[in-house]
Coordinates of C-alpha atoms and ligand atoms in Angstrom, one line a residue:
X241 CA 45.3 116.2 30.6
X242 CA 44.8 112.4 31.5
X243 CA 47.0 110.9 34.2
X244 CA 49.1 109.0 31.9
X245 CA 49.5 111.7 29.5
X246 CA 50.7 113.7 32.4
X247 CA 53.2 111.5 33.3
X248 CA 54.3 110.8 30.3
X249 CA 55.1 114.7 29.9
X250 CA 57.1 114.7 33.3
X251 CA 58.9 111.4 32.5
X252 CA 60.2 113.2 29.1
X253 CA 60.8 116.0 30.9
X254 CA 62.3 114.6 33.9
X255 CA 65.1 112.7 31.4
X256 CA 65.6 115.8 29.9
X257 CA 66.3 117.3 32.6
X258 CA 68.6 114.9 34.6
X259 CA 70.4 113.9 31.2
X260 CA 71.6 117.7 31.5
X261 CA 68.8 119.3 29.0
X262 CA 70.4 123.2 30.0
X263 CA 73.5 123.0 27.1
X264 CA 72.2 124.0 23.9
X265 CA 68.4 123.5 23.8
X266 CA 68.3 126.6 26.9
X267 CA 69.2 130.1 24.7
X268 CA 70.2 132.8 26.9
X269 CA 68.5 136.5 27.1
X270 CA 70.9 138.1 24.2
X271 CA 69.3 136.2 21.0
X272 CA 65.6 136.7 21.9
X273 CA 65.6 139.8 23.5
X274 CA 64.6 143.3 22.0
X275 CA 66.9 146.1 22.4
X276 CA 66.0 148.4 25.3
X277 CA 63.8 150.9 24.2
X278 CA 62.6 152.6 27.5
X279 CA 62.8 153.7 30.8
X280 CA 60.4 154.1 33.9
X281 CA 59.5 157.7 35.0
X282 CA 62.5 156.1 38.2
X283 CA 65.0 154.9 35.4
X284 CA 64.7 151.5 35.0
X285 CA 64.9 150.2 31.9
X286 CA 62.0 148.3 30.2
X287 CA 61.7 146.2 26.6
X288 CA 60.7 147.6 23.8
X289 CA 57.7 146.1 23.6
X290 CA 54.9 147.0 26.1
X291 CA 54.5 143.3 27.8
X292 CA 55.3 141.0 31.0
X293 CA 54.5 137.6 30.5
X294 CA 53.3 136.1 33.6
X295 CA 52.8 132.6 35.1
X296 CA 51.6 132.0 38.3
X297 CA 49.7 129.9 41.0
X298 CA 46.2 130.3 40.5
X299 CA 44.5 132.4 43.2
X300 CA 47.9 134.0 43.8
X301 CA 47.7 137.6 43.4
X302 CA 45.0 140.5 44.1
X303 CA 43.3 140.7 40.9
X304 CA 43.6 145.0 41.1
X305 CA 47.8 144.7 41.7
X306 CA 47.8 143.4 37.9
X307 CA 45.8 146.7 37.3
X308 CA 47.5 148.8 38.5
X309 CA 50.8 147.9 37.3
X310 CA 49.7 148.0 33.8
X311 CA 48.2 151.4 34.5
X312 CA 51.7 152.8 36.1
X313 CA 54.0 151.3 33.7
X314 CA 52.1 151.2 30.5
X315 CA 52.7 147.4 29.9
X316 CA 50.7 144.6 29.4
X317 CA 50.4 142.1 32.0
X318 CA 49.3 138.7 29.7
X319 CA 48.9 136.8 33.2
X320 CA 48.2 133.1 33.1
X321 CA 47.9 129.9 36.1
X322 CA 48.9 127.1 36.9
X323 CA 48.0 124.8 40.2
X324 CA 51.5 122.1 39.9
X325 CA 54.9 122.5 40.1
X326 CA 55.2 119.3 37.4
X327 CA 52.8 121.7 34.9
X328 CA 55.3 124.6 35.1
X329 CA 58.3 122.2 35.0
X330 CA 57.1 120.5 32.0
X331 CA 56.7 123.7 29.9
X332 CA 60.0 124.9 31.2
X333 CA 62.0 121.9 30.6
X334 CA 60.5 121.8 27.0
X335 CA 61.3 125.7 26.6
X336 CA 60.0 128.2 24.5
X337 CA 57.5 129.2 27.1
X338 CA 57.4 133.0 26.2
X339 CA 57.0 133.6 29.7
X340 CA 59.0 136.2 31.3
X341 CA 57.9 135.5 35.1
X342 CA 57.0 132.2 36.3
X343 CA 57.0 130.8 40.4
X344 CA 58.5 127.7 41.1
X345 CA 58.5 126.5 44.6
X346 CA 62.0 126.1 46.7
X347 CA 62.4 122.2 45.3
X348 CA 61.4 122.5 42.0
X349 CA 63.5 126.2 41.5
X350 CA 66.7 124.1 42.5
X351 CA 66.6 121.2 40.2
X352 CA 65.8 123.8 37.3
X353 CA 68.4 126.2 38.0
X354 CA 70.7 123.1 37.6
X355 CA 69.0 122.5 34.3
X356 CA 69.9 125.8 33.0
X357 CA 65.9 127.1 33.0
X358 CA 66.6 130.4 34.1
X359 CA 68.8 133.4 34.3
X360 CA 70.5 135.1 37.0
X361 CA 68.3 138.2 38.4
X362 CA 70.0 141.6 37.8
X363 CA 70.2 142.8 41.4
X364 CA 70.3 146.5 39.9
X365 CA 66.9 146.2 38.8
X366 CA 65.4 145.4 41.9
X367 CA 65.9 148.2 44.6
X368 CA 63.0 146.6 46.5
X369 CA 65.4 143.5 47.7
X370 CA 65.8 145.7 50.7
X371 CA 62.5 144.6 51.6
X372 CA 63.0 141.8 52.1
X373 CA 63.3 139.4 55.0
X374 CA 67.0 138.6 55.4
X375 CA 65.7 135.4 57.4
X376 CA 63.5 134.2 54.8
X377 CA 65.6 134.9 52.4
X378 CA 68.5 132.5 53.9
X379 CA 66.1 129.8 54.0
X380 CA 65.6 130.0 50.3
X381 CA 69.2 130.1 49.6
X382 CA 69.0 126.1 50.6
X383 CA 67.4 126.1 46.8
X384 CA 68.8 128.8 45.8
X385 CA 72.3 129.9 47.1
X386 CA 73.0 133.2 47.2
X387 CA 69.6 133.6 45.8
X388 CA 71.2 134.5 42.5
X389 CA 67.8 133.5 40.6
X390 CA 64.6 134.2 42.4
X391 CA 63.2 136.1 45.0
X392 CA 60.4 134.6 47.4
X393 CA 57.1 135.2 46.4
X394 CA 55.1 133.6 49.5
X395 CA 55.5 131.3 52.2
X396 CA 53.5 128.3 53.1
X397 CA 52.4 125.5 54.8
X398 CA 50.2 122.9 54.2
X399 CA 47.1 120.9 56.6
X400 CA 43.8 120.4 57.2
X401 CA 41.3 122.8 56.0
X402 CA 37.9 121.8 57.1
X403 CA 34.2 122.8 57.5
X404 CA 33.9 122.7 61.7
X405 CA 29.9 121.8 61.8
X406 CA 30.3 119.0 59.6
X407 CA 33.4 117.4 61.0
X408 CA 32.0 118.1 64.9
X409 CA 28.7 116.1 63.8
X410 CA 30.7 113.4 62.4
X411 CA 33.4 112.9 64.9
X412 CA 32.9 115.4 68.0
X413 CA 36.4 114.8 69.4
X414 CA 38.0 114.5 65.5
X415 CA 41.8 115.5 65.8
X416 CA 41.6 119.1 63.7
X417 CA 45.4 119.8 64.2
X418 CA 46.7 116.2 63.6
X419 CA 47.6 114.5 59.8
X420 CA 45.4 111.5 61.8
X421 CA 42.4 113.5 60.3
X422 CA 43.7 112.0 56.5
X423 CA 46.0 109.2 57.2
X424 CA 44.4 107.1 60.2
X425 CA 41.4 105.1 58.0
X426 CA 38.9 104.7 60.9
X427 CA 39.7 109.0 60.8
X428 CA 39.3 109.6 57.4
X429 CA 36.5 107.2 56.5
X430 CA 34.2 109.3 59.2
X431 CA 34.3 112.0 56.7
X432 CA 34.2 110.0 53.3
X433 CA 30.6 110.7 53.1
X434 CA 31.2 114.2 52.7
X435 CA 33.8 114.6 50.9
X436 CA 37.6 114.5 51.2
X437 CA 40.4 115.9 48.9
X438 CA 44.5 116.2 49.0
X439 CA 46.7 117.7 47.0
X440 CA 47.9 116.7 43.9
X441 CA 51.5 117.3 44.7
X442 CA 53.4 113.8 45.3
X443 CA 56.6 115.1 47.0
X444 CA 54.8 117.6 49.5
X445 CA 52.2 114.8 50.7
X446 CA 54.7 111.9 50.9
X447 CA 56.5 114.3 53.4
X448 CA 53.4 114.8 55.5
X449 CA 52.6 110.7 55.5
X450 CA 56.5 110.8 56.5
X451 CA 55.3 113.2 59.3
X452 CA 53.0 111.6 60.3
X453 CA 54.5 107.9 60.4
X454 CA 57.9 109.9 62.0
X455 CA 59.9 109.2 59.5
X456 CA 62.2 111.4 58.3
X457 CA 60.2 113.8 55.3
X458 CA 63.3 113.9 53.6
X459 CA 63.8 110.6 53.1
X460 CA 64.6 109.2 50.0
X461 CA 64.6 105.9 51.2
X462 CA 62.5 103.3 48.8
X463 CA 61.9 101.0 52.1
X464 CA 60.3 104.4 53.6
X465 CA 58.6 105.4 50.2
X466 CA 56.9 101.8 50.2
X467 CA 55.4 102.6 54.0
X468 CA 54.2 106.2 52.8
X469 CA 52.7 104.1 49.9
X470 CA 50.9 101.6 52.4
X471 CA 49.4 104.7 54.1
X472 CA 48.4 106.2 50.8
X473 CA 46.1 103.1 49.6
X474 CA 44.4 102.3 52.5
X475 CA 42.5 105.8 52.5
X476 CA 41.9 105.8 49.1
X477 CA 38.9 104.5 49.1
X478 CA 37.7 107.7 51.3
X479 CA 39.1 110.3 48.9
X480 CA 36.9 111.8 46.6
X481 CA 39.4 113.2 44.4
X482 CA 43.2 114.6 44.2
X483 CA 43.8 118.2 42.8
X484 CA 45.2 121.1 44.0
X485 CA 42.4 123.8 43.2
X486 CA 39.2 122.1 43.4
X487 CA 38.7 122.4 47.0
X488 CA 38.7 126.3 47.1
X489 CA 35.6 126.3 46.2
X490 CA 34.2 123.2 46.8
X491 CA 35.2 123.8 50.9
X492 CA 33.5 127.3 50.5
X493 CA 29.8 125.7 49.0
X494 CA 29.9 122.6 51.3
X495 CA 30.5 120.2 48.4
X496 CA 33.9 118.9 50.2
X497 CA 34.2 118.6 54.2
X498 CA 37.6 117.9 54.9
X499 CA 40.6 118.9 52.5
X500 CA 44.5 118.8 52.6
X501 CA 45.2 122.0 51.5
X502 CA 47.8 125.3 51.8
X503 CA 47.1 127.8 54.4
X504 CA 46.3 130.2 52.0
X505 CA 44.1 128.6 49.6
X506 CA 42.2 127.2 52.6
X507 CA 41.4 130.8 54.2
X508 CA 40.6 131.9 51.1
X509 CA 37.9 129.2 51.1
X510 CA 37.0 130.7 54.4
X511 CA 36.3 134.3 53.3
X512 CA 34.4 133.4 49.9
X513 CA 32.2 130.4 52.7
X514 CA 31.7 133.7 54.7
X515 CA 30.8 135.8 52.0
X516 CA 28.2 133.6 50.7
X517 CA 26.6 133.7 53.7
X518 CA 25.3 130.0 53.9
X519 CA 26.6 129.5 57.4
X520 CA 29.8 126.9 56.2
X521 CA 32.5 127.9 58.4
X522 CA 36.5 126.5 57.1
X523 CA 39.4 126.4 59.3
X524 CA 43.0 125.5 58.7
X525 CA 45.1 124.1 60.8
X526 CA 49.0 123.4 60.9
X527 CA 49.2 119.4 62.5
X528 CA 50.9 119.3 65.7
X529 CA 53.3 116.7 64.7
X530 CA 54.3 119.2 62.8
X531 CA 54.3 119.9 58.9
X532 CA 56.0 121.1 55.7
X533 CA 56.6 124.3 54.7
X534 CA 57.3 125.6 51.2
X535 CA 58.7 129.1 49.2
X536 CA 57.1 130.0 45.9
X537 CA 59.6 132.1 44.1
X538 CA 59.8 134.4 41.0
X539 CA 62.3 133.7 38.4
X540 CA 63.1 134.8 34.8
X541 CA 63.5 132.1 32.2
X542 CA 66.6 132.0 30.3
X543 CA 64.9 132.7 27.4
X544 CA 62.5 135.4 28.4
X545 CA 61.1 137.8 26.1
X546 CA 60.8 140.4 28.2
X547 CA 63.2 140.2 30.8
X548 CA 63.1 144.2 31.8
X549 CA 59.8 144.1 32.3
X550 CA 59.5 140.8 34.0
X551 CA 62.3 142.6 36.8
X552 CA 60.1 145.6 36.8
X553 CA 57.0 143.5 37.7
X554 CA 59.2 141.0 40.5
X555 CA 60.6 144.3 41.7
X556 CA 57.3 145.7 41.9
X557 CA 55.8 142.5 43.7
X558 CA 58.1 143.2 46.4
X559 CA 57.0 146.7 47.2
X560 CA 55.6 146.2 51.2
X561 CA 52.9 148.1 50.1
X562 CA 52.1 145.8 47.0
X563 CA 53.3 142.6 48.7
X564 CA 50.8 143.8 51.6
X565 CA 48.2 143.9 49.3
X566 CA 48.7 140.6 47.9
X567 CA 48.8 138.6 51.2
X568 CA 45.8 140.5 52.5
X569 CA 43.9 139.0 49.9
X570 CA 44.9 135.7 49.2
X571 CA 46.5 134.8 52.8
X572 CA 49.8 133.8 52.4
X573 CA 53.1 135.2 54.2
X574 CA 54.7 137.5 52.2
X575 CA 58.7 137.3 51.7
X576 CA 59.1 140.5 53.1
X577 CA 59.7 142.1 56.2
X578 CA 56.0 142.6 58.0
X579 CA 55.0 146.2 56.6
X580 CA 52.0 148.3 58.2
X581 CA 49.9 147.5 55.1
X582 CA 49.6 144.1 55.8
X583 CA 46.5 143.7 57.7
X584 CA 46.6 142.7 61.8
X585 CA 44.6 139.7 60.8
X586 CA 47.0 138.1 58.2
X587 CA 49.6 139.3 60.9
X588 CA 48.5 137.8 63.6
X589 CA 47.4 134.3 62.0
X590 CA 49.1 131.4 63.3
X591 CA 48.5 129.4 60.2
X592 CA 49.9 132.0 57.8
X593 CA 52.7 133.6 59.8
X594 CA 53.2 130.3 62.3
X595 CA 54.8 131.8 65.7
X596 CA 58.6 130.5 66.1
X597 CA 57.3 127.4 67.9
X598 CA 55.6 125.9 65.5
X599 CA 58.1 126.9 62.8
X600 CA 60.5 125.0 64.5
X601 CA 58.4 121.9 63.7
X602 CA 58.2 122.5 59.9
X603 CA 60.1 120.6 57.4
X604 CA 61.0 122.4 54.1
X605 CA 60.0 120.1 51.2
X606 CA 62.9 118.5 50.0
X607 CA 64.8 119.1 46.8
X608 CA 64.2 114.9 45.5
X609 CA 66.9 113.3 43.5
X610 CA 65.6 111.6 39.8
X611 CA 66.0 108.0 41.0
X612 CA 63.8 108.8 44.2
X613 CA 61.3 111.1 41.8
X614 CA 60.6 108.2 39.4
X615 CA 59.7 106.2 42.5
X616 CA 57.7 108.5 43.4
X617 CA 56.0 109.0 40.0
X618 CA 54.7 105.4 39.6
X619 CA 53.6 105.6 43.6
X620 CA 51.7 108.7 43.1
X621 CA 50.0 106.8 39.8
X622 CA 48.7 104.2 41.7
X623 CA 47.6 106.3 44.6
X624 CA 45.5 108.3 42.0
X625 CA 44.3 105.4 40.3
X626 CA 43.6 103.7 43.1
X627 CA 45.5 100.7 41.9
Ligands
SPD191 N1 46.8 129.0 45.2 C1 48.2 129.1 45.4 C2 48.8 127.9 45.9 C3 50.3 128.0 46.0 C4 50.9 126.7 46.4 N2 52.2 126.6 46.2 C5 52.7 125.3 46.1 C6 53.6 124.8 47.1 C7 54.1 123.5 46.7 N3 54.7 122.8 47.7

C-alpha cells in the first residue's frame, strides 16, 4: 500500500474511531455467531463450525503450535500476519474482519476497547489465566483495566540489533547499547553505507528520540514532537528504509548492518545469521538511557465468528508448556509465569527477560490521544518521505 494510501486509511479510521465509531456499525457476538455445537474431550465449548480465525504479528508463533492445535481440537487454524499496529487498526475500525483472534499491542488495545472493537473475554473459558504472571498482568491493566478484554501475548522491547564485525570495522568504539547508534548523525552516518533501518511504528520511535533527547516519551507535547521531528530528519539521509519486517532477514544475510528493531525479531535474525553459517553475527541490545517496552495482547472482536474457538486457541496459547514453546522460538517474554519449558537461554537473556534494573528504566509506549496522533501522522509522513 503506498504511503498516502496508508494514511489515508488511518486518517478514516482514526475519525471513525475518535467520532465514537463503536454504536451501531460494532455488532456484538449474538447475531453472527453459530449456535454451539460442541465440546472439547475437557468440556469447553467450541462453534459449530471447525475454524479459528487468526491474525497475528508476523514471525510470532512456532510454526508446529498451529499444528498441533488443529490436530488436538479438530479445528482449522486459517492463520494470517501482519507487521503494524495501524494495519490491524484499520481493518478493525472498518469491521467485518472475520477474524476471531487478533493482537493489538498495550496502546493500540486501549483506544479500541474504547471504540467498541472487541468483546469482553469469558474468564470461564480460560482455566489457563492461572498461568499467568500476576505482575505482568497488572501492567497491562494500564490499557486494559481489569484486563476484561485480552490477555498478554508477549513482552517487548525495542533497540539496536546489529551485525558486530561490521559495526567494529566501521566505528571500533561505536556505542552498541545507546539510541546515539541512530539518532547522533556523525553515529549513524558511519553505518549508512551498510545499511540502516527503523521501525515503521511512529508512536514507539518518537518515544525512543524522546529517550534519547530526555524528554519525557510520553509527551504529547507539539513543542516536544517538533524536536523528535528535528532528530528524525537529520538521519534520514542514512536510512535505507523504514519497515518493521524487512530487517529479519536482511540483518541475517548481511544486506542491512545496523537496525532498530524488537528483541525478538532481532534474535531471531541471530539464529537464522547462525544457521546460515556465513559468519554474520546480530546482537541486540536494550540502550542504557533506557527504552520502551510494549505488551502484544490477544483479543476477540466483537463481531467474531468464532468466538469459542478463538478462547480455545488464547486459552491454549497460554499453556506454560505452549507459551514455552513459542518464546523458545521466536524470543520474546512470554506473559506467563517462567515454566521449566522455556529454555535457560531465552531465560537468562537480558534483552528478552531484562533483569529488574533495567526494567526499571523502560517506558511503556503510551496510549496517544487523536489530536497528538494526527501530529504525529503528518510527522511520521515526512520522516518517510524524507520531506
Ligand atoms: N515479529 C513480531 C513483532 C512484534 C512486535 N510487536 C509490536 C510492538 C509495538 N510497539
Amino acid at each position: 500500500m503506498s504511503i498516502a494510501l496508508r494514511s489515508f486509511c488511518i486518517g478514516a479510521a482514526l475519525a471513525a474511531l475518535f467520532a465514537g465509531c463503536s454504536g451501531s456499525s460494532k455488532s456484538p457476538t449474538d447475531d453472527t455467531e453459530t449456535p454451539t455445537a460442541g465440546a472439547t474431550a475437557s468440556g469447553a465449548p467450541t462453534d459449530s463450525e471447525k475454524v479459528v480465525n487468526v491474525y497475528n504479528w508476523s514471525d510470532y508463533i512456532e510454526p508446529a503450535v498451529i499444528a498441533d492445535f488443529q490436530k488436538e481440537y479438530g479445528i482449522k487454524v486459517n492463520y494470517d500476519v501482519f507487521d503494524s499496529n495501524e494495519v490491524l487498526e484499520t481493518k478493525l475500525l472498518t469491521g467485518h474482519t472475520n477474524y476471531d483472534v487478533v493482537a493489538p499491542s498495550g496502546p493500540f488495545l486501549a483506544r479500541q476497547i474504547q471504540a467498541g472493537v472487541y468483546q469482553k473475554l469469558d474468564k470461564a473459558l480460560l482455566p489457563n489465566l492461572r498461568n499467568l504472571d500476576p505482575q505482568i498482568a497488572r501492567n497491562e491493566a494500564q490499557y486494559d483495566p481489569g484486563n476484561a478484554y485480552s490477555v498478554t501475548y508477549m513482552w517487548i522491547t525495542s533497540g539496536p540489533g546489529y551485525d558486530t564485525a561490521k559495526i567494529k570495522q566501521r566505528m571500533p568504539d561505536a556505542p552498541v547499547d545507546s539510541w546515539r547508534m541512530f539518532y547522533d548523525p556523525t553515529v549513524i552516518a558511519k553505518f549508512a553505507d551498510c545499511g540502516v533501518s527503523l521501525l515503521d511504528a511512529p508512536s514507539e520511535v518518537i518515544a525512543t528520540v524522546m529517550v534519547f533527547l530526555g524528554k519525557d516519551p510520553n509527551s504529547d507535547s507539539p513543542t516536544d514532537l517538533q524536536a523528535a521531528e528535528k532528530v528524525l530528519m537529520a538521519i534520514r539521509p542514512y536510512v535505507r528504509y523504514v519497515h518493521s519486517s524487512r530487517y529479519i532477514d536482511d540483518l541475517a544475510n548481511g544486506e542491512i548492518c545496523l537496525a532498530l528493531g524488537w528483541s525478538g525479531d532481532v534474535k531471531q535474525a541471530h539464529d537464522r545469521a547462525r544457521d546460515a553459517g556465513k559468519g554474520i553475527d546480530v546482537a541486540y541490545n536494550i540502550p542504557r538511557e533506557g527504552g520502551v517496552s510494549n505488551f502484544d495482547t490477544l483479543a476477540i472482536p466483537a463481531d467474531a465468528p468464532h468466538p469459542k474457538n478463538g478462547h480455545l486457541f488464547i486459552d491454549y496459547l497460554l499453556r506454560p508448556e505452549v507459551a514455552a514453546r513459542n518464546s523458545n522460538f521466536i524470543k520474546y517474554a512470554n506473559g506467563d509465569l517462567p515454566s521449566a519449558q522455556l529454555s535457560d537461554a531465552v531465560k537468562n537473556d537480558p534483552g528478552i527477560y531484562p533483569p529488574p534494573q533495567v526494567q526499571a528504566k523502560l517506558h511503556p509506549e503510551p496510549t496517544r490521544s487523536p489530536e497528538y496522533t494526527r501530529l504525529l501522522t503528518r510527522t511520521w509522513t515526512r520522516f518517510k518521505t524524507g520531506k
